[in-house]
Amino acid sequence: MYTVSLSPETDLHIVAADDTQRNAVFEAKVADDQFIEPKDWMPDAYRKTLIRQISQHAHSEIVGMLPEGNWLTRAPSLRRKAILLAKIQDECGHGLYLYSAAETLGISRDDMTEALHQGRAKYSTIFNYPTLTWADMGAIGWLVDGAAILNQVPLQRTSYGPYARAMVRICKEESFHQRQGYESMMVLAQGTEGQRRMAQDALNRWWWPSLMMFGPPDDQSPNSAQSMRWRIKRDSNDALRQKFVDVTVPQAQALGLTIPDPDLKWNETRNAYDYGAIDWAEFHAVVRGEGPVAKERLAARIDAWESNAWVRDAALAHEAKRSQRKAA
Ligand code: FAQ
């Protein structure tokens, strides 16, 4: 009979003869909260799910630079500009760690980029909304990075090692992003009447799209059950959304701003906030690529990729020369 032993001395020496046995080793490792590493055997569907999720996550970080980049030249002070620039550079770094993590699963960065440009790969719905005023920079940091952290902290314990390790640093940086956004909102909320109105307007526009970031409701989420069994996802979409509402409402109250949801109320029995109905038709339309600025976002990415091809060509030519010299 075939048995799986997970002591560090023995499990590395299991020679599994067929996929059923390999799968048993894989399942046992996942159940034991051990990381699956790039050279470990894994089911094809696990690999595919990870490539899908990690590449979408990477694309989100990269496309997510655009709405904020839009405000770099219009930041109201040198201090705000330096903070925003640092944040955008961090997001770029996150994208690169995540592309690298996905590459360990056997897909190339070029293939992932092509999938994004051809509309085959998704990125977060949130980045298909326009940034209309400076207050949107505060709202994105507070709400979008706030939502991202809640989703990403559990991903530090996701079952695939390279993804989990990438998330450790990403979470530290996202935490700074959330705080700078909240601080920026605080300054606006305590500023002139016009500034307070700008902050409220930004909250009004970003609140519902932020709730949608967590994905469809659990009973309409085709990937959740399997991803949670594989411990890729550690919490469900609805559980994280609820957590976000519960931590964010008191933050809005501290700012003196109103969450744009007349149905929002504390529920003593559940010890959590009840909140109003999310417009899932809007969510699905944005996922389909019909978001307010979806076309502009993709066009900007494709333009950046094409007009900077010479940088990639030069770097590769340099690398080829170096290898030739080494070989000679
Ligand atoms: N947008 O079955 P589920 C950030 C799709 S990072 C677009 O529930 P899953 C940092 C989903 O892909 C933000 N599509 O899917 C930052 C699936 O379609 P598919 C990104 C969405 O994967 C801040 C279908 O709907 N974070 O913001 C969305 O189990 C500021 C059914 O959904 C991550 O990617 C959506 N919101 O759960 C940067 C975190 N939701 O692929 C710059 C990692 C769902 O089968 C500035 N990802 N869909 O064709 C995840 O945790 C998961 O992938 C979920 C979705 C929770 C997003």
Coordinates of C-alpha atoms and ligand atoms in Angstrom, one line a residue:
M1 CA 0.0 0.0 0.0
Y2 CA 1.2 3.5 -0.8
T3 CA 1.5 5.9 2.2
V4 CA 2.4 9.5 2.3
S5 CA 4.8 10.6 5.0
L6 CA 5.3 14.3 5.6
S7 CA 8.3 14.4 7.9
P8 CA 10.9 16.6 6.3
E9 CA 13.4 13.7 6.1
T10 CA 11.1 11.3 4.2
D11 CA 8.7 13.3 2.1
L12 CA 11.5 14.5 -0.2
H13 CA 12.4 10.9 -0.9
I14 CA 9.1 9.7 -2.0
V15 CA 9.3 8.4 -5.5
A16 CA 5.8 8.5 -6.7
A17 CA 5.2 6.1 -9.5
D18 CA 2.0 7.6 -11.1
D19 CA -0.2 10.7 -11.0
T20 CA -2.5 9.2 -8.3
Q21 CA 0.4 8.8 -6.0
R22 CA 1.9 12.2 -6.9
N23 CA -1.5 13.7 -6.3
A24 CA -1.7 12.1 -2.9
V25 CA 1.7 13.6 -1.9
F26 CA 0.5 17.0 -3.2
E27 CA -2.8 16.9 -1.3
A28 CA -1.1 15.8 1.9
K29 CA 1.4 18.7 1.6
V30 CA -1.4 21.2 1.1
A31 CA -3.4 19.7 4.0
D32 CA -0.3 20.0 6.2
D33 CA 0.2 23.7 5.2
Q34 CA 3.5 23.0 3.5
F35 CA 4.3 25.1 0.5
I36 CA 4.2 23.7 -3.0
E37 CA 7.4 24.7 -4.8
P38 CA 8.1 25.1 -8.5
K39 CA 9.8 21.8 -9.0
D40 CA 7.1 19.8 -7.0
W41 CA 4.6 17.8 -8.9
M42 CA 1.2 19.6 -9.0
P43 CA -2.1 18.9 -10.8
D44 CA -2.4 20.7 -14.1
A45 CA -5.6 22.5 -12.9
Y46 CA -3.7 23.8 -9.8
R47 CA -1.0 25.2 -12.1
K48 CA -3.5 26.7 -14.4
T49 CA -5.5 28.4 -11.6
L50 CA -2.3 29.8 -10.1
I51 CA -1.1 31.2 -13.5
R52 CA -4.6 32.8 -14.0
Q53 CA -4.7 34.4 -10.5
I54 CA -1.1 35.4 -10.2
S55 CA -0.9 36.9 -13.7
Q56 CA -4.2 38.7 -13.2
H57 CA -2.8 40.0 -9.9
A58 CA 0.4 41.2 -11.7
H59 CA -1.5 42.9 -14.5
S60 CA -3.6 44.7 -11.8
E61 CA -0.5 46.1 -10.2
I62 CA 0.8 47.3 -13.5
V63 CA -2.5 48.7 -14.9
G64 CA -3.1 50.1 -11.4
M65 CA -0.2 52.5 -12.0
L66 CA -2.2 54.4 -14.6
P67 CA -5.0 56.1 -12.6
E68 CA -2.4 57.4 -10.1
G69 CA 0.2 58.3 -12.8
N70 CA -2.4 60.5 -14.2
W71 CA -2.1 62.8 -11.2
L72 CA 1.7 62.9 -10.8
T73 CA 2.2 66.2 -12.6
R74 CA -0.7 67.8 -10.7
A75 CA 0.1 66.8 -7.1
P76 CA -0.6 69.8 -4.9
S77 CA 2.8 69.8 -3.2
L78 CA 6.3 68.4 -3.6
R79 CA 5.7 66.2 -0.5
R80 CA 2.5 64.7 -2.0
K81 CA 4.2 64.2 -5.4
A82 CA 7.2 62.3 -3.8
I83 CA 4.7 60.1 -1.8
L84 CA 2.7 59.4 -4.9
L85 CA 5.8 58.7 -7.0
A86 CA 7.1 56.2 -4.4
K87 CA 3.7 54.5 -4.3
I88 CA 3.5 54.1 -8.0
Q89 CA 7.0 52.7 -8.2
D90 CA 6.1 50.2 -5.4
E91 CA 3.1 49.0 -7.5
C92 CA 5.4 48.5 -10.5
G93 CA 7.7 46.4 -8.2
H94 CA 4.7 44.3 -7.1
G95 CA 3.8 43.6 -10.7
L96 CA 7.4 42.4 -11.4
Y97 CA 7.6 40.1 -8.3
L98 CA 4.3 38.6 -9.3
Y99 CA 5.3 38.1 -13.0
S100 CA 8.4 36.3 -11.7
A101 CA 6.3 34.1 -9.4
A102 CA 4.0 33.2 -12.3
E103 CA 7.1 32.5 -14.5
T104 CA 8.1 29.7 -12.0
L105 CA 4.9 27.9 -13.2
G106 CA 6.2 27.7 -16.8
I107 CA 4.6 30.7 -18.5
S108 CA 6.7 33.5 -20.0
R109 CA 6.3 37.1 -19.2
D110 CA 5.8 37.8 -23.0
D111 CA 2.9 35.3 -23.0
M112 CA 1.3 36.9 -20.0
T113 CA 1.6 40.3 -21.5
E114 CA 0.2 39.2 -24.8
A115 CA -2.8 37.7 -23.0
L116 CA -3.4 41.0 -21.3
H117 CA -3.1 43.0 -24.6
Q118 CA -5.4 40.6 -26.4
G119 CA -8.1 40.8 -23.7
R120 CA -7.6 37.1 -22.7
A121 CA -6.3 38.0 -19.2
K122 CA -8.1 40.1 -16.7
Y123 CA -7.0 42.8 -14.3
S124 CA -8.9 44.2 -11.4
T125 CA -12.2 45.9 -12.3
I126 CA -11.3 48.8 -10.0
F127 CA -8.7 50.3 -12.4
N128 CA -11.4 50.8 -15.1
Y129 CA -12.8 53.8 -13.3
P130 CA -11.5 57.3 -13.9
T131 CA -9.6 59.5 -11.4
L132 CA -11.4 62.8 -11.6
T133 CA -9.9 64.9 -8.8
W134 CA -6.9 64.9 -6.5
A135 CA -9.1 63.4 -3.7
D136 CA -9.2 60.2 -5.8
M137 CA -5.5 59.7 -4.9
G138 CA -6.5 59.7 -1.2
A139 CA -9.5 57.5 -1.8
I140 CA -7.5 54.9 -3.9
G141 CA -4.8 54.6 -1.1
W142 CA -7.4 54.4 1.6
L143 CA -10.0 52.2 0.0
V144 CA -8.3 50.4 -2.9
D145 CA -5.1 49.6 -1.1
G146 CA -7.1 48.9 2.0
A147 CA -9.2 46.3 0.1
A148 CA -6.0 44.9 -1.5
I149 CA -4.3 44.4 1.9
L150 CA -7.3 42.5 3.3
N151 CA -7.2 40.2 0.3
Q152 CA -3.4 39.9 0.3
V153 CA -2.6 39.3 3.9
P154 CA -4.1 35.8 3.8
L155 CA -2.3 35.2 0.5
Q156 CA 1.0 35.3 2.5
R157 CA -0.1 31.8 3.5
T158 CA -1.3 30.7 0.1
S159 CA -0.1 27.2 -0.8
Y160 CA 2.3 28.1 -3.6
G161 CA 5.6 29.1 -2.1
P162 CA 6.8 31.8 -4.7
Y163 CA 3.4 33.6 -4.5
A164 CA 3.3 33.5 -0.7
R165 CA 6.8 34.9 -0.4
A166 CA 6.1 37.7 -3.0
M167 CA 3.1 38.7 -0.9
V168 CA 5.1 39.3 2.3
R169 CA 6.9 42.4 0.9
I170 CA 3.9 43.5 -1.1
C171 CA 1.8 43.6 2.1
K172 CA 4.3 45.7 3.9
E173 CA 4.2 48.2 1.1
E174 CA 0.5 48.2 0.7
S175 CA 0.2 49.0 4.3
F176 CA 2.2 52.2 3.8
H177 CA 0.0 53.0 0.7
Q178 CA -3.2 52.6 2.7
R179 CA -1.9 54.9 5.5
Q180 CA -0.8 57.7 3.1
G181 CA -4.2 57.6 1.4
Y182 CA -6.0 57.8 4.7
E183 CA -3.8 60.7 5.8
S184 CA -4.4 62.5 2.6
M185 CA -8.2 62.0 3.0
M186 CA -7.9 63.3 6.6
V187 CA -6.2 66.5 5.5
L188 CA -9.0 67.1 2.8
A189 CA -11.8 66.2 5.2
Q190 CA -10.5 68.7 7.8
G191 CA -9.7 71.3 5.2
T192 CA -11.9 73.9 3.5
E193 CA -15.6 73.2 2.7
G194 CA -14.6 72.6 -1.0
Q195 CA -11.9 70.1 0.0
R196 CA -14.3 68.3 2.3
R197 CA -16.8 68.0 -0.5
M198 CA -14.0 66.7 -2.8
A199 CA -13.2 64.0 -0.3
Q200 CA -16.9 63.0 0.1
D201 CA -17.3 62.9 -3.7
A202 CA -14.3 60.6 -4.0
L203 CA -15.7 58.3 -1.3
N204 CA -19.0 58.3 -3.1
R205 CA -17.5 57.2 -6.4
W206 CA -14.9 54.7 -5.0
W207 CA -17.0 52.9 -2.3
W208 CA -19.0 50.5 -4.5
P209 CA -16.2 49.6 -7.0
S210 CA -14.0 48.9 -3.9
L211 CA -16.5 46.4 -2.6
M212 CA -16.6 44.7 -6.1
M213 CA -12.8 44.2 -6.0
F214 CA -13.3 41.1 -3.8
G215 CA -15.1 39.3 -6.6
P216 CA -18.6 37.9 -7.1
P217 CA -20.6 36.6 -4.1
D218 CA -19.5 33.2 -2.9
D219 CA -22.5 31.4 -4.4
Q220 CA -21.6 32.9 -7.8
S221 CA -17.8 32.4 -7.6
P222 CA -16.9 29.5 -9.9
N223 CA -13.3 29.3 -8.7
S224 CA -13.6 29.8 -5.0
A225 CA -14.5 26.3 -3.7
Q226 CA -11.6 24.6 -5.5
S227 CA -9.1 27.4 -4.8
M228 CA -10.0 27.2 -1.1
R229 CA -9.6 23.4 -1.1
W230 CA -6.1 23.9 -2.6
R231 CA -5.5 26.7 0.0
I232 CA -4.7 29.1 -2.9
K233 CA -7.5 31.3 -1.4
R234 CA -7.6 31.2 2.4
D235 CA -10.8 33.3 2.8
S236 CA -14.0 33.6 0.6
N237 CA -14.8 36.7 -1.4
D238 CA -17.8 37.6 0.9
A239 CA -15.8 37.0 4.1
L240 CA -13.2 39.4 3.0
R241 CA -15.7 42.0 1.7
Q242 CA -17.5 41.9 5.1
K243 CA -14.2 42.4 6.9
F244 CA -13.4 45.4 4.7
V245 CA -16.8 47.0 5.4
D246 CA -16.3 46.4 9.2
V247 CA -12.9 48.0 9.3
T248 CA -13.6 50.9 6.9
V249 CA -16.9 52.2 8.3
P250 CA -15.3 53.4 11.6
Q251 CA -12.5 55.0 9.5
A252 CA -15.0 57.0 7.5
Q253 CA -16.8 58.0 10.7
A254 CA -13.4 59.3 12.1
L255 CA -13.0 61.4 9.0
G256 CA -16.5 62.8 9.3
L257 CA -17.5 61.4 5.9
T258 CA -20.6 59.4 5.0
I259 CA -20.5 56.0 3.3
P260 CA -22.9 56.2 0.3
D261 CA -25.1 53.4 1.4
P262 CA -28.5 54.1 3.1
D263 CA -28.8 50.4 4.1
L264 CA -25.6 50.4 6.0
K265 CA -26.2 49.6 9.7
W266 CA -24.6 47.7 12.6
N267 CA -26.1 44.3 13.2
E268 CA -25.8 43.3 16.9
T269 CA -26.6 39.7 16.2
R270 CA -23.9 39.2 13.5
N271 CA -21.6 41.6 15.2
A272 CA -20.9 43.1 11.8
Y273 CA -22.3 45.8 9.5
D274 CA -25.2 44.9 7.1
Y275 CA -24.7 46.7 3.8
G276 CA -26.8 47.4 0.7
A277 CA -27.1 45.5 -2.5
I278 CA -24.0 45.6 -4.8
D279 CA -24.7 46.3 -8.5
W280 CA -23.5 43.0 -9.8
A281 CA -24.6 43.9 -13.4
E282 CA -22.1 46.8 -13.3
F283 CA -19.4 44.4 -12.0
H284 CA -19.9 41.9 -14.7
A285 CA -20.0 44.6 -17.4
V286 CA -16.7 45.9 -16.1
V287 CA -15.2 42.4 -16.0
R288 CA -16.3 42.1 -19.7
G289 CA -14.2 45.1 -20.5
E290 CA -17.0 47.7 -20.6
G291 CA -15.7 49.8 -17.7
P292 CA -15.8 53.6 -18.0
V293 CA -12.1 53.9 -19.0
A294 CA -11.3 50.2 -19.9
K295 CA -10.4 51.0 -23.5
E296 CA -8.0 53.9 -22.5
R297 CA -6.3 51.6 -19.9
L298 CA -5.6 48.8 -22.4
A299 CA -4.5 51.3 -25.1
A300 CA -2.0 52.9 -22.7
R301 CA -0.5 49.5 -21.8
I302 CA -0.2 48.4 -25.4
D303 CA 1.3 51.8 -26.4
A304 CA 3.9 51.5 -23.5
W305 CA 4.8 48.0 -24.6
E306 CA 5.2 48.9 -28.2
S307 CA 6.9 52.2 -27.9
N308 CA 9.4 50.8 -25.4
A309 CA 10.3 47.7 -27.4
W310 CA 13.7 49.2 -28.1
V311 CA 14.6 49.1 -24.4
R312 CA 13.9 45.3 -24.3
D313 CA 15.8 44.8 -27.5
A314 CA 18.8 46.7 -26.2
A315 CA 18.8 44.8 -22.9
L316 CA 18.5 41.4 -24.7
A317 CA 21.3 42.4 -27.2
H318 CA 23.5 43.4 -24.3
E319 CA 22.8 40.1 -22.5
A320 CA 23.5 38.1 -25.7
K321 CA 26.9 39.9 -26.2
R322 CA 27.8 39.2 -22.5
S323 CA 27.1 35.5 -22.9
Q324 CA 29.1 35.4 -26.1
R325 CA 32.1 37.0 -24.4
K326 CA 31.8 34.6 -21.5
A327 CA 31.7 31.6 -23.9
A328 CA 34.7 32.8 -25.9
Ligands
FAQ1 N1 -11.8 42.2 -11.3 O1 -14.5 32.7 -9.2 P1 -14.0 34.1 -8.8 C1 -4.2 46.2 -6.1 C2 -13.2 37.4 -12.1 S1 -4.2 44.5 -6.5 C3 -11.7 41.5 -12.4 O2 -14.4 34.6 -7.5 P2 -11.2 34.0 -8.1 C4 -3.0 46.9 -5.7 C5 -12.3 36.2 -11.8 O3 -11.0 36.4 -12.3 C6 -5.8 44.1 -7.0 N2 -12.1 40.2 -12.5 O4 -12.5 34.2 -9.1 C7 -3.0 48.3 -6.2 C8 -13.0 35.1 -12.5 O5 -12.8 35.1 -13.9 P3 -11.8 34.1 -14.6 C9 -5.9 42.8 -7.6 C10 -12.6 39.7 -11.4 O6 -10.0 34.2 -8.9 C11 -3.7 49.2 -5.5 C12 -14.5 35.5 -12.3 O7 -14.5 36.9 -12.1 N3 -5.8 41.8 -6.5 O8 -5.3 46.6 -6.1 C13 -12.7 40.4 -10.2 O9 -11.4 32.8 -7.3 C14 -3.7 50.6 -5.9 C15 -15.1 34.8 -11.2 O10 -14.6 35.1 -9.9 C16 -5.7 40.5 -6.8 O11 -5.7 40.1 -8.0 C17 -12.3 41.7 -10.1 N4 -12.4 42.5 -9.0 O12 -11.3 35.3 -7.1 C18 -2.3 48.6 -7.3 C19 -5.6 39.6 -5.6 N5 -13.2 39.5 -9.2 O13 -10.4 34.4 -14.2 C20 -2.3 49.9 -7.8 C21 -5.5 38.2 -6.0 C22 -13.4 38.4 -9.8 O14 -12.2 32.7 -14.2 C23 -3.0 50.9 -7.1 N6 -6.6 37.6 -6.6 N7 -13.1 38.4 -11.1 O15 -12.0 34.3 -16.1 C24 -7.7 37.1 -5.9 O16 -7.7 37.0 -4.7 C25 -8.8 36.5 -6.7 O17 -8.4 36.2 -8.0 C26 -10.1 37.3 -6.7 C27 -11.2 36.6 -7.6 C28 -10.6 37.5 -5.3 C29 -9.9 38.7 -7.3

